[in-house]
Tab-separated table of C-alpha atoms in Angstrom:
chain	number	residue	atom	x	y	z
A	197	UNK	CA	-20.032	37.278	10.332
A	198	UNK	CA	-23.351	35.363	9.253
A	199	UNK	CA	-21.842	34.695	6.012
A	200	UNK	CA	-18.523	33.882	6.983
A	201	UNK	CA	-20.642	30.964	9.437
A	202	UNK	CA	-22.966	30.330	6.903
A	203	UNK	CA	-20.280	29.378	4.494
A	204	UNK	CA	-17.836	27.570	6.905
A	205	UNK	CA	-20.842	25.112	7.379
A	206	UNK	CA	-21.200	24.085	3.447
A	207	UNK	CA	-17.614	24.155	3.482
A	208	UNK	CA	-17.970	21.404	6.264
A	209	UNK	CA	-20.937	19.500	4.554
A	210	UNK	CA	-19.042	20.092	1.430
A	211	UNK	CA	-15.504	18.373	3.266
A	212	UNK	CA	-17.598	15.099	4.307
A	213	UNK	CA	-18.442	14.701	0.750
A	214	UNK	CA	-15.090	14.926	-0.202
A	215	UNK	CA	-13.876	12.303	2.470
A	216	UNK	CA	-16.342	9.672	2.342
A	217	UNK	CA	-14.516	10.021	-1.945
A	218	UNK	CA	-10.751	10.114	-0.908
A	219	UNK	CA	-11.106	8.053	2.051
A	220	UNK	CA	-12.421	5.017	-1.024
A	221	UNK	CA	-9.865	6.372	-2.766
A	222	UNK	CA	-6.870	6.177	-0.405
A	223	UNK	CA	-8.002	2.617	0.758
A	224	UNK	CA	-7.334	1.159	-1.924
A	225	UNK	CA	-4.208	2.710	-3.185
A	226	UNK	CA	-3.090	2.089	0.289
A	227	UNK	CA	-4.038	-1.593	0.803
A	228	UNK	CA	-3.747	-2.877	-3.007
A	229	UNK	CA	-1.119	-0.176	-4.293
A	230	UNK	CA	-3.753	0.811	-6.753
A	231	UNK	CA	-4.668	4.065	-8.369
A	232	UNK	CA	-7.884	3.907	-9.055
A	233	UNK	CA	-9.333	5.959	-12.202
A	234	UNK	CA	-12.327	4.160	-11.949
A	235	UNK	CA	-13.668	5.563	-8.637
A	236	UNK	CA	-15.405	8.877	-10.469
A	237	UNK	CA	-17.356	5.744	-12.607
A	238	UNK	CA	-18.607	4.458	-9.498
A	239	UNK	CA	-19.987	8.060	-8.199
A	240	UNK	CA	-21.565	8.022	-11.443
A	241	UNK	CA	-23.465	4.386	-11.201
A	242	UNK	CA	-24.082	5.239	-7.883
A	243	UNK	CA	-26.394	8.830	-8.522
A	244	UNK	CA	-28.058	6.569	-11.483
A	245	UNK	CA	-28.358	3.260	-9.257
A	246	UNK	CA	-30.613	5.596	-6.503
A	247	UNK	CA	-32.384	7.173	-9.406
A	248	UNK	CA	-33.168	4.466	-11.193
A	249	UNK	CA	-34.956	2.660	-7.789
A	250	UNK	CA	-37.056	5.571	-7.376
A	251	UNK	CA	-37.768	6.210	-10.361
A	252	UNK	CA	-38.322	2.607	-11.891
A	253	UNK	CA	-38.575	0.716	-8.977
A	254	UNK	CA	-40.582	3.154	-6.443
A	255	UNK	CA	-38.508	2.947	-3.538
A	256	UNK	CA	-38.028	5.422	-1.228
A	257	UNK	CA	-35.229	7.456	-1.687
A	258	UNK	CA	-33.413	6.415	1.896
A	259	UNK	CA	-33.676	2.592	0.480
A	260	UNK	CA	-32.427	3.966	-2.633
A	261	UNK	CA	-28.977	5.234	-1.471
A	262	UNK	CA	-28.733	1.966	0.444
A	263	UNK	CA	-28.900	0.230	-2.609
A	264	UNK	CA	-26.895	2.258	-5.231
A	265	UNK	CA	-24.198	1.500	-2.008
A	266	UNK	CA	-24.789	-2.042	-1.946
A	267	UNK	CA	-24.593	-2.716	-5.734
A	268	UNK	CA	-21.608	-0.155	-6.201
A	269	UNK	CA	-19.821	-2.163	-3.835
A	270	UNK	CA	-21.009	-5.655	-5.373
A	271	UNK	CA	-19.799	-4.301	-8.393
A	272	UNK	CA	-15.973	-3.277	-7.230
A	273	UNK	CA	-15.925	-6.761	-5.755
A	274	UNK	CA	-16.624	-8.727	-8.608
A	275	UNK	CA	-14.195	-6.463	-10.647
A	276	UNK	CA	-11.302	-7.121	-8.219
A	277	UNK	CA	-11.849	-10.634	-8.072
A	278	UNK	CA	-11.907	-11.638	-11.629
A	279	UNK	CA	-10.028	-8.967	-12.919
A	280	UNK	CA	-7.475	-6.504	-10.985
A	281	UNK	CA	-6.482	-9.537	-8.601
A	282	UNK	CA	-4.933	-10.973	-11.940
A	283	UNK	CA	-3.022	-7.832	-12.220
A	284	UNK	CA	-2.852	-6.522	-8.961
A	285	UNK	CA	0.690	-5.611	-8.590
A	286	UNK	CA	1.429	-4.542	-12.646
A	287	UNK	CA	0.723	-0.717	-11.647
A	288	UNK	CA	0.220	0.315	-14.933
A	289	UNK	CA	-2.129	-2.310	-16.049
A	290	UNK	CA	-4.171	-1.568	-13.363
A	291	UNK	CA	-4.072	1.844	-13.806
A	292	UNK	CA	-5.137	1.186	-17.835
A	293	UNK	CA	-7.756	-1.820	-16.297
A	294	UNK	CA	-9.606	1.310	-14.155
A	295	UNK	CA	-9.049	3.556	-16.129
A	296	UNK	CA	-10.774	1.344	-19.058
A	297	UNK	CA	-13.632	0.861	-16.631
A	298	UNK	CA	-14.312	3.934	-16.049
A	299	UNK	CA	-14.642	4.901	-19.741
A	300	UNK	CA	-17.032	1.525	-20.033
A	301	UNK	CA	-19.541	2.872	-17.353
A	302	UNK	CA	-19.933	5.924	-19.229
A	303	UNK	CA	-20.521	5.000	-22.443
A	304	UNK	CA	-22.871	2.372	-21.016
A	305	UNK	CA	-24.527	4.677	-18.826
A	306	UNK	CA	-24.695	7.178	-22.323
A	307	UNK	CA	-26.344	3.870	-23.885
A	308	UNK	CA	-29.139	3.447	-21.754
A	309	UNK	CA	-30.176	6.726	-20.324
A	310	UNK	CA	-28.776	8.865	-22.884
A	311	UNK	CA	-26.460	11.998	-22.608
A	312	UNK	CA	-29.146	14.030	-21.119
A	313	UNK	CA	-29.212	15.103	-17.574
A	314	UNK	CA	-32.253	13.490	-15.681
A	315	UNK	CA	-34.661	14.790	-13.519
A	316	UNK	CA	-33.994	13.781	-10.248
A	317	UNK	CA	-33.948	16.026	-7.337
A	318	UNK	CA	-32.893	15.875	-3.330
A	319	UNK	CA	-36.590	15.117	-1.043
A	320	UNK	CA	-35.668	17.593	1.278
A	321	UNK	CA	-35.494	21.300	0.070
A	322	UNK	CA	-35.500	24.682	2.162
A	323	UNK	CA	-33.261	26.473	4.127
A	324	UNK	CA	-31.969	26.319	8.155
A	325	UNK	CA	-32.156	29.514	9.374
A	326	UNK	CA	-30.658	30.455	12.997
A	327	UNK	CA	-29.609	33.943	14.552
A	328	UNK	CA	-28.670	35.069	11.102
A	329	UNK	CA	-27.022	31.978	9.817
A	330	UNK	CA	-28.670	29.689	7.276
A	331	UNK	CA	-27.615	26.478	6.077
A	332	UNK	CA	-29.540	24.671	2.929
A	333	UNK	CA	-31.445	21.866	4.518
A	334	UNK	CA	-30.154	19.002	1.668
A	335	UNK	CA	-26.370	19.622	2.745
A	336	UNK	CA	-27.289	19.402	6.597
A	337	UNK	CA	-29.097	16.027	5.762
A	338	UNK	CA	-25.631	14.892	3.079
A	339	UNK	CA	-23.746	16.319	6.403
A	340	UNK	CA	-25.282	14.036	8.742
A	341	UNK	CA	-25.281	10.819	6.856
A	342	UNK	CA	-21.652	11.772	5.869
A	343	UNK	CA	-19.917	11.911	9.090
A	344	UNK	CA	-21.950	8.936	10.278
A	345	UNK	CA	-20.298	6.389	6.876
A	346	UNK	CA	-17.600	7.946	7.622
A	347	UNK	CA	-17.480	7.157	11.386
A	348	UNK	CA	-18.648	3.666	10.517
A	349	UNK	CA	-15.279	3.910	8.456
A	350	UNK	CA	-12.682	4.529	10.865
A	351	UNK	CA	-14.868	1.745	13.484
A	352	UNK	CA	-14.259	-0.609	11.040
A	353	UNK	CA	-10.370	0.109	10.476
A	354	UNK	CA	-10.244	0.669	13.605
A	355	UNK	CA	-11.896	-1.471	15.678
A	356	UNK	CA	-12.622	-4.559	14.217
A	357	UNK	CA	-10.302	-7.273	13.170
A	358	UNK	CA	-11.316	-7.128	9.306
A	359	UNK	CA	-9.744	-3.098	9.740
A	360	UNK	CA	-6.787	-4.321	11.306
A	361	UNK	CA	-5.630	-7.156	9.169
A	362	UNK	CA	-6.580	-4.528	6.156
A	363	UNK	CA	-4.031	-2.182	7.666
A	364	UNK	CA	-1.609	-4.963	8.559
A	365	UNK	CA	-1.385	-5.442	4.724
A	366	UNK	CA	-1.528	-1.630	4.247
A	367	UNK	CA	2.182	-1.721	6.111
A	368	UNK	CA	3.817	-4.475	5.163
A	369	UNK	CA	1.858	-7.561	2.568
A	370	UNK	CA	4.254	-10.144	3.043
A	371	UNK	CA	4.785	-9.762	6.790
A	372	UNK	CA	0.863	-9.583	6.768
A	373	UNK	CA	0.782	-12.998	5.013
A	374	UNK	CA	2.996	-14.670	6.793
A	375	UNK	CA	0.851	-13.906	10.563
A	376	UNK	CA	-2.327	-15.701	8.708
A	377	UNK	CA	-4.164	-13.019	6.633
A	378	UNK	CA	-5.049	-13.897	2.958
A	379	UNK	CA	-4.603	-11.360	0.570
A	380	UNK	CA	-7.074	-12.888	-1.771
A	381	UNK	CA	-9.508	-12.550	0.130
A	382	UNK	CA	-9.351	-9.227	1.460
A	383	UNK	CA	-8.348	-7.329	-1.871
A	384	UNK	CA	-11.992	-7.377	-2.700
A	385	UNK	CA	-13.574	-6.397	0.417
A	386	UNK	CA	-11.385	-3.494	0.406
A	387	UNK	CA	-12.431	-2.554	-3.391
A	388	UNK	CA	-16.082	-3.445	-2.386
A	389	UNK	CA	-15.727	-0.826	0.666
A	390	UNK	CA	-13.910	1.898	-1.885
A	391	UNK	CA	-16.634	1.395	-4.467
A	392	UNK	CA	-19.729	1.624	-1.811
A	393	UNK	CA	-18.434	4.500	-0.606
A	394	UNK	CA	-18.059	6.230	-4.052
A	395	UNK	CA	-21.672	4.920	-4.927
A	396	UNK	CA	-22.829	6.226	-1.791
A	397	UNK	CA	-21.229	9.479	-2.298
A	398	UNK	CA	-23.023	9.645	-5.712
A	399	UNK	CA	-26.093	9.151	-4.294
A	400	UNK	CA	-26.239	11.600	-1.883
A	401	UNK	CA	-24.929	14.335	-3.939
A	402	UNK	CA	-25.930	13.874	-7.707
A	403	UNK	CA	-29.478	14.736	-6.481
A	404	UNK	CA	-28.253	18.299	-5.182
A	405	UNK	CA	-25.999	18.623	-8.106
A	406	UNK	CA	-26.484	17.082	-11.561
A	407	UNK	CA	-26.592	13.818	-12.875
A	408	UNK	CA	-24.962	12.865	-16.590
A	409	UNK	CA	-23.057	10.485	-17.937
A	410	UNK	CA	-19.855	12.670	-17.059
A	411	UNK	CA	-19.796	14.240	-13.601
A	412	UNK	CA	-17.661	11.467	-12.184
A	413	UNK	CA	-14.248	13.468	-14.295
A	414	UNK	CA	-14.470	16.087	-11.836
A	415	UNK	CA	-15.333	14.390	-8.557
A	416	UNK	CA	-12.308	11.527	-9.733
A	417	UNK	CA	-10.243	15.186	-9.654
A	418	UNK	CA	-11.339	16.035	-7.024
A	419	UNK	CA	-10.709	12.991	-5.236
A	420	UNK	CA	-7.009	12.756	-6.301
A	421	UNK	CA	-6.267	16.286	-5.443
A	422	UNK	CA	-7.215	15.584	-1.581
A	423	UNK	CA	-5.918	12.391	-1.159
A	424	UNK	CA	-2.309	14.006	-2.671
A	425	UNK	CA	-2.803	16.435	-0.112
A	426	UNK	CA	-3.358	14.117	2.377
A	427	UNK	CA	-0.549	11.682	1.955
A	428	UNK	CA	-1.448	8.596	-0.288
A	429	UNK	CA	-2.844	6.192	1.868
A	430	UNK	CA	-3.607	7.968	4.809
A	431	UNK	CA	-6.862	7.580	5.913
A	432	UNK	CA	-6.333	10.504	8.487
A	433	UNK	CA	-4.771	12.718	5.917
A	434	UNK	CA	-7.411	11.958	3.356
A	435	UNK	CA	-10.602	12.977	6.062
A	436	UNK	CA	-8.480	16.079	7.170
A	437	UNK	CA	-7.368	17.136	3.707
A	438	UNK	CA	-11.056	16.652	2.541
A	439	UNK	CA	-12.333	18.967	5.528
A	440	UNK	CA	-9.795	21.894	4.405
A	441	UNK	CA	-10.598	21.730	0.869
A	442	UNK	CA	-13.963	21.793	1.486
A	443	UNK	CA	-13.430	24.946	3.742
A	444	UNK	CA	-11.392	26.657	0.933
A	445	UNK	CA	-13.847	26.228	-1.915
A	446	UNK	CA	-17.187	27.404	0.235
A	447	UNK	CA	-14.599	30.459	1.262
A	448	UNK	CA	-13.528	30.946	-1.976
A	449	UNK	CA	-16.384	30.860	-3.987
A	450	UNK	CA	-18.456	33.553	-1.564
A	451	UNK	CA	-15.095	35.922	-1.269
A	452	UNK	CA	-12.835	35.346	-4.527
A	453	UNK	CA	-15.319	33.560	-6.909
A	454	UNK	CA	-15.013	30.422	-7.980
A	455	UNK	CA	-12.350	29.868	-10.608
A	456	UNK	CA	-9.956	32.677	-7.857
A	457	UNK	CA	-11.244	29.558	-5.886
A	458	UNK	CA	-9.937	27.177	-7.636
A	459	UNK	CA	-6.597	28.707	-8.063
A	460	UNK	CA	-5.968	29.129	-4.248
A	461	UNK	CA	-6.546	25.418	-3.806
A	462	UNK	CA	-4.415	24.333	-6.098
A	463	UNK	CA	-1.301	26.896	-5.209
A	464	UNK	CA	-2.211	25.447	-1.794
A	465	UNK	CA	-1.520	21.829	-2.941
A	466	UNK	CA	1.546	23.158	-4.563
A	467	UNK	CA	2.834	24.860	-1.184
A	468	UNK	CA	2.112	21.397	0.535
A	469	UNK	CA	3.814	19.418	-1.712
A	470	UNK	CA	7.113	21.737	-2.009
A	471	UNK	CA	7.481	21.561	2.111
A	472	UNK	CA	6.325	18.422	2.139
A	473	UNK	CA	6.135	15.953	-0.704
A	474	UNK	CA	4.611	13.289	0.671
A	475	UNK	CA	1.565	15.233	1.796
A	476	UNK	CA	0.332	16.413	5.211
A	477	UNK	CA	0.620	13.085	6.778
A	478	UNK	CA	3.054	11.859	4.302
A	479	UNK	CA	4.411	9.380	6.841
A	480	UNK	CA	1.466	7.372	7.142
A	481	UNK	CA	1.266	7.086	3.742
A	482	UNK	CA	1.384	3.252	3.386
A	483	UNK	CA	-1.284	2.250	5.621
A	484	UNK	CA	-2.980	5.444	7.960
């Protein structure tokens, strides 16, 4: 029982990861129509933007998530802007424009730290222990600042009038437009919100993980697996679907090992999408 606890909460520290990724993701496919390949390049800049303040800079580590956040999102606003916003509704030369990003960040990121993985490890180490159950203290302290973005997440799409004129456009764009709301304007504030998120993700988790140029191909397939899950452009389906594969790979990897593991979650995808092909909340898939 201690282990089957013990792993159900990494499986729940491990979910928030994966939501605070798909829930980027899914925001912008949802709002701009975009798939985009780029998001695993921004987990990447963001684990190198916190390393490189506390490493270069000297900052403390908390300032230094803040910032790789920040400057992830700068940087997915000033790429909408002047670039997808030209292209915005060609879906396959957005699709080539992220994807092409993505490859860029890598090889630049290759260019000035090299292909090596760098030192750079999580401040908090140890282990939780209570009545028999233990947790590692780094993924309660991802866990907690997790839920909280992601809280701050649904506030803002839900509460505030920047979320709902986001989701207005999610529905319907040219209804949206017509009622006031300006596309233009709001494109890159939703790219800027995807992109902090995946930078924030990165910097939370690279430390516990690994850094290197390439550990943003398997979080970007990660990311796409949930949010298909999900329901494209659900923001509910992408935080639920994120919570259950997060359950399935801490079960699977203590009780079936983990490439058993990773077979059950995808025949589970495959069950989902056979009953239901537009995911678990398929019909909010235009706009949560």
């Amino acid at each position: 029982m201690a282990s089957f606890v013990s792993a159900g909460l990494i499986g729940i520290s491990l979910g928030a990861q994966y939501a605070l990724l798909a829930l980027g993701f899914t925001l912008i496919f949802g709002i701009l129509g975009v798939v985009n390949f780029a998001h695993g390049g921004f987990y990447v800049l963001g684990g190198y933007a916190a390393y490189s303040c506390v490493t270069f800079l000297g900052l403390p580590y908390p300032l230094a998530v803040v910032a790789a956040m920040l400057a992830t999102g700068a940087l997915g606003y000033v790429f909408e802007l002047f670039v997808v916003e030209r292209v915005v509704d060609d879906h396959l030369a957005t699709l080539m424009l992220t994807l092409g990003l993505y490859l860029m960040i890598g090889t630049g990121i290759q260019a000035v730290y090299g292909p090596e993985s760098p030192q750079f490890g999580f401040p908090v180490t140890g282990t939780l222990r209570f009545a028999g159950f233990y947790m590692p203290l780094e993924n309660l302290v991802v866990l907690a600042v997790c839920l909280v973005a992601i809280a701050g997440v649904y506030a803002l799409m839900y509460r505030t009038d920047l979320g709902r004129g986001l989701r207005a456009l999610a529905d319907n764009r040219q209804v949206a437009a017509t009622q006031g709301l300006r596309p233009k304007l709001l494109f890159p504030l939703a790219f800027a919100l995807s992109c902090g998120l995946a930078g924030l993700t990165g910097a939370l988790v690279t430390p516990i993980l690994s850094l290197g140029p390439l550990v943003g191909e398997p979080v970007l397939a990660m990311a796409f697996l949930t949010v298909i899950l999900g329901g494209f452009g659900s923001i509910i389906g992408a935080t639920v679907a994120a919570f259950l594969v997060g359950l399935i790979e801490a079960y699977s990897v203590v009780y079936l090992g983990g490439s058993k593991g990773a077979l059950a979650l995808f025949v589970l995808v495959l069950v989902v999408l056979i009953v239901r092909p537009s995911g678990l909340f398929g019909k909010e898939a235009r706009g949560a």
